[in-house]
Amino acid sequence: MHPRYFDRQALTACWREALLAQAVVADAGRGYSKHPQLRRFQLMSSPEAAIGDYLSAIADEADRRGYRFTRAKILARGAESLTVNSAQLAYEWQHLLAKLHQRSPDVWERWQSITVPEPHPIFAVVEGPIADWEKISPV
């Protein structure tokens, strides 16, 4: 989903995790190269650019909030857009809302009435189920 919905903890965690994903994609034998969530990037014609575009939107949100994420860490940009299934987006939204409710009630209050969140800027939403790689946990 769009990083505007993240609290500070989610925004910084997303940045760190996406930087790790970028390192794994750039060096396929490294770390968690078989991590299921990396598939969405690895299937792109330019996985490095896809993760770079993902990171750029996170950095844009950090800038908007007055944080300074080091854009020089982004290795590439300019990928085609990715798709996300509608049910996947809905699942991730409920997961985020549950975390916000516990961790950042003020942020939860701001967003809890939204039923269909805007996706991350590099994703186009298509009708479909939760991704087969998702490990579904109760929310």
Tab-separated table of C-alpha atoms in Angstrom:
chain	number	residue	atom	x	y	z
A	1	MET	CA	0.000	0.000	0.000
A	2	HIS	CA	0.981	3.613	-0.281
A	3	PRO	CA	3.633	4.533	2.295
A	4	ARG	CA	1.543	7.516	3.436
A	5	TYR	CA	-0.424	5.067	5.577
A	6	PHE	CA	2.647	3.872	7.489
A	7	ASP	CA	3.554	5.026	10.942
A	8	ARG	CA	7.180	5.924	11.624
A	9	GLN	CA	8.076	2.365	12.583
A	10	ALA	CA	6.554	0.837	9.436
A	11	LEU	CA	8.151	3.434	7.181
A	12	THR	CA	11.646	2.900	8.551
A	13	ALA	CA	11.241	-0.902	8.643
A	14	CYS	CA	10.002	-0.904	5.047
A	15	TRP	CA	13.040	1.138	3.978
A	16	ARG	CA	15.465	-1.232	5.723
A	17	GLU	CA	13.770	-4.385	4.426
A	18	ALA	CA	13.580	-3.065	0.867
A	19	LEU	CA	17.290	-2.180	0.983
A	20	LEU	CA	18.003	-5.765	2.025
A	21	ALA	CA	15.776	-7.038	-0.785
A	22	GLN	CA	17.672	-4.825	-3.217
A	23	ALA	CA	20.977	-6.347	-2.063
A	24	VAL	CA	19.608	-9.866	-2.487
A	25	VAL	CA	18.244	-9.153	-5.972
A	26	ALA	CA	21.505	-7.490	-7.024
A	27	ASP	CA	23.485	-10.550	-5.872
A	28	ALA	CA	21.233	-13.562	-6.503
A	29	GLY	CA	23.324	-15.951	-4.421
A	30	ARG	CA	23.128	-13.747	-1.376
A	31	GLY	CA	20.956	-14.086	1.708
A	32	TYR	CA	17.275	-14.757	1.269
A	33	SER	CA	17.238	-14.995	-2.520
A	34	LYS	CA	14.447	-17.584	-2.348
A	35	HIS	CA	12.226	-15.462	-0.085
A	36	PRO	CA	8.710	-15.735	-1.548
A	37	GLN	CA	7.952	-12.014	-1.406
A	38	LEU	CA	10.954	-11.291	-3.617
A	39	ARG	CA	9.250	-13.107	-6.489
A	40	ARG	CA	7.179	-10.053	-7.342
A	41	PHE	CA	10.419	-8.195	-8.095
A	42	GLN	CA	12.460	-11.084	-9.484
A	43	LEU	CA	9.869	-11.709	-12.201
A	44	MET	CA	10.315	-8.211	-13.607
A	45	SER	CA	12.522	-7.555	-16.619
A	46	SER	CA	14.632	-5.305	-14.371
A	47	PRO	CA	14.289	-6.455	-10.746
A	48	GLU	CA	16.854	-3.910	-9.517
A	49	ALA	CA	14.920	-1.039	-11.095
A	50	ALA	CA	11.635	-2.355	-9.679
A	51	ILE	CA	13.025	-2.391	-6.138
A	52	GLY	CA	14.660	0.977	-6.771
A	53	ASP	CA	11.305	2.454	-7.758
A	54	TYR	CA	9.756	0.872	-4.670
A	55	LEU	CA	12.452	2.433	-2.487
A	56	SER	CA	12.066	5.818	-4.205
A	57	ALA	CA	8.430	6.081	-3.135
A	58	ILE	CA	9.404	5.191	0.433
A	59	ALA	CA	12.075	7.920	0.328
A	60	ASP	CA	9.517	10.386	-1.095
A	61	GLU	CA	7.259	9.757	1.897
A	62	ALA	CA	10.217	10.099	4.266
A	63	ASP	CA	11.043	13.460	2.641
A	64	ARG	CA	7.438	14.593	3.042
A	65	ARG	CA	7.695	13.861	6.774
A	66	GLY	CA	11.068	15.582	7.178
A	67	TYR	CA	13.097	12.369	7.486
A	68	ARG	CA	16.262	11.901	5.473
A	69	PHE	CA	16.668	8.475	3.899
A	70	THR	CA	19.840	8.169	1.839
A	71	ARG	CA	18.700	7.999	-1.784
A	72	ALA	CA	22.249	7.192	-2.875
A	73	LYS	CA	21.563	3.660	-1.589
A	74	ILE	CA	19.045	3.126	-4.394
A	75	LEU	CA	20.923	1.254	-7.130
A	76	ALA	CA	18.544	1.595	-10.100
A	77	ARG	CA	15.213	3.067	-11.167
A	78	GLY	CA	12.882	3.058	-14.145
A	79	ALA	CA	11.022	-0.244	-14.071
A	80	GLU	CA	7.644	-0.955	-15.557
A	81	SER	CA	4.817	-0.979	-13.031
A	82	LEU	CA	3.982	-4.118	-11.083
A	83	THR	CA	0.573	-5.531	-10.305
A	84	VAL	CA	-0.913	-6.496	-6.970
A	85	ASN	CA	-4.065	-8.546	-6.553
A	86	SER	CA	-6.961	-6.793	-4.877
A	87	ALA	CA	-7.269	-9.463	-2.167
A	88	GLN	CA	-3.521	-9.202	-1.447
A	89	LEU	CA	-3.814	-5.449	-0.987
A	90	ALA	CA	-6.849	-5.931	1.282
A	91	TYR	CA	-4.989	-8.538	3.351
A	92	GLU	CA	-1.938	-6.317	3.750
A	93	TRP	CA	-4.199	-3.381	4.657
A	94	GLN	CA	-5.881	-5.334	7.464
A	95	HIS	CA	-2.479	-6.487	8.691
A	96	LEU	CA	-1.207	-2.895	8.790
A	97	LEU	CA	-4.355	-1.614	10.518
A	98	ALA	CA	-3.972	-4.247	13.242
A	99	LYS	CA	-0.363	-3.189	13.826
A	100	LEU	CA	-1.290	0.501	13.827
A	101	HIS	CA	-4.105	-0.111	16.304
A	102	GLN	CA	-1.615	-1.585	18.774
A	103	ARG	CA	1.419	0.561	18.075
A	104	SER	CA	0.187	3.959	16.840
A	105	PRO	CA	-3.463	4.549	17.747
A	106	ASP	CA	-3.389	8.105	16.398
A	107	VAL	CA	-2.284	6.868	12.958
A	108	TRP	CA	-4.840	4.023	13.134
A	109	GLU	CA	-7.575	6.579	13.899
A	110	ARG	CA	-6.629	8.595	10.806
A	111	TRP	CA	-6.838	5.615	8.441
A	112	GLN	CA	-9.181	3.028	10.003
A	113	SER	CA	-12.268	4.136	8.045
A	114	ILE	CA	-10.580	3.536	4.668
A	115	THR	CA	-11.802	0.285	3.167
A	116	VAL	CA	-9.745	0.273	-0.038
A	117	PRO	CA	-6.331	1.885	0.392
A	118	GLU	CA	-4.328	3.387	-2.409
A	119	PRO	CA	-1.549	1.024	-3.521
A	120	HIS	CA	2.138	1.818	-3.453
A	121	PRO	CA	2.837	4.046	-6.501
A	122	ILE	CA	4.589	1.306	-8.495
A	123	PHE	CA	1.657	-1.108	-8.192
A	124	ALA	CA	-1.488	-1.298	-10.282
A	125	VAL	CA	-4.317	-3.201	-8.618
A	126	VAL	CA	-5.879	-6.105	-10.511
A	127	GLU	CA	-8.735	-8.302	-9.396
A	128	GLY	CA	-7.424	-11.464	-7.788
A	129	PRO	CA	-6.765	-13.540	-4.659
A	130	ILE	CA	-4.185	-13.301	-1.925
A	131	ALA	CA	-0.790	-14.231	-3.388
A	132	ASP	CA	0.152	-17.878	-3.129
A	133	TRP	CA	3.425	-16.931	-1.404
A	134	GLU	CA	1.671	-15.073	1.426
A	135	LYS	CA	1.859	-16.647	4.861
A	136	ILE	CA	-1.577	-15.846	6.172
A	137	SER	CA	-1.725	-14.973	9.837
A	138	PRO	CA	-4.763	-14.054	11.880
A	139	VAL	CA	-5.340	-10.302	12.224
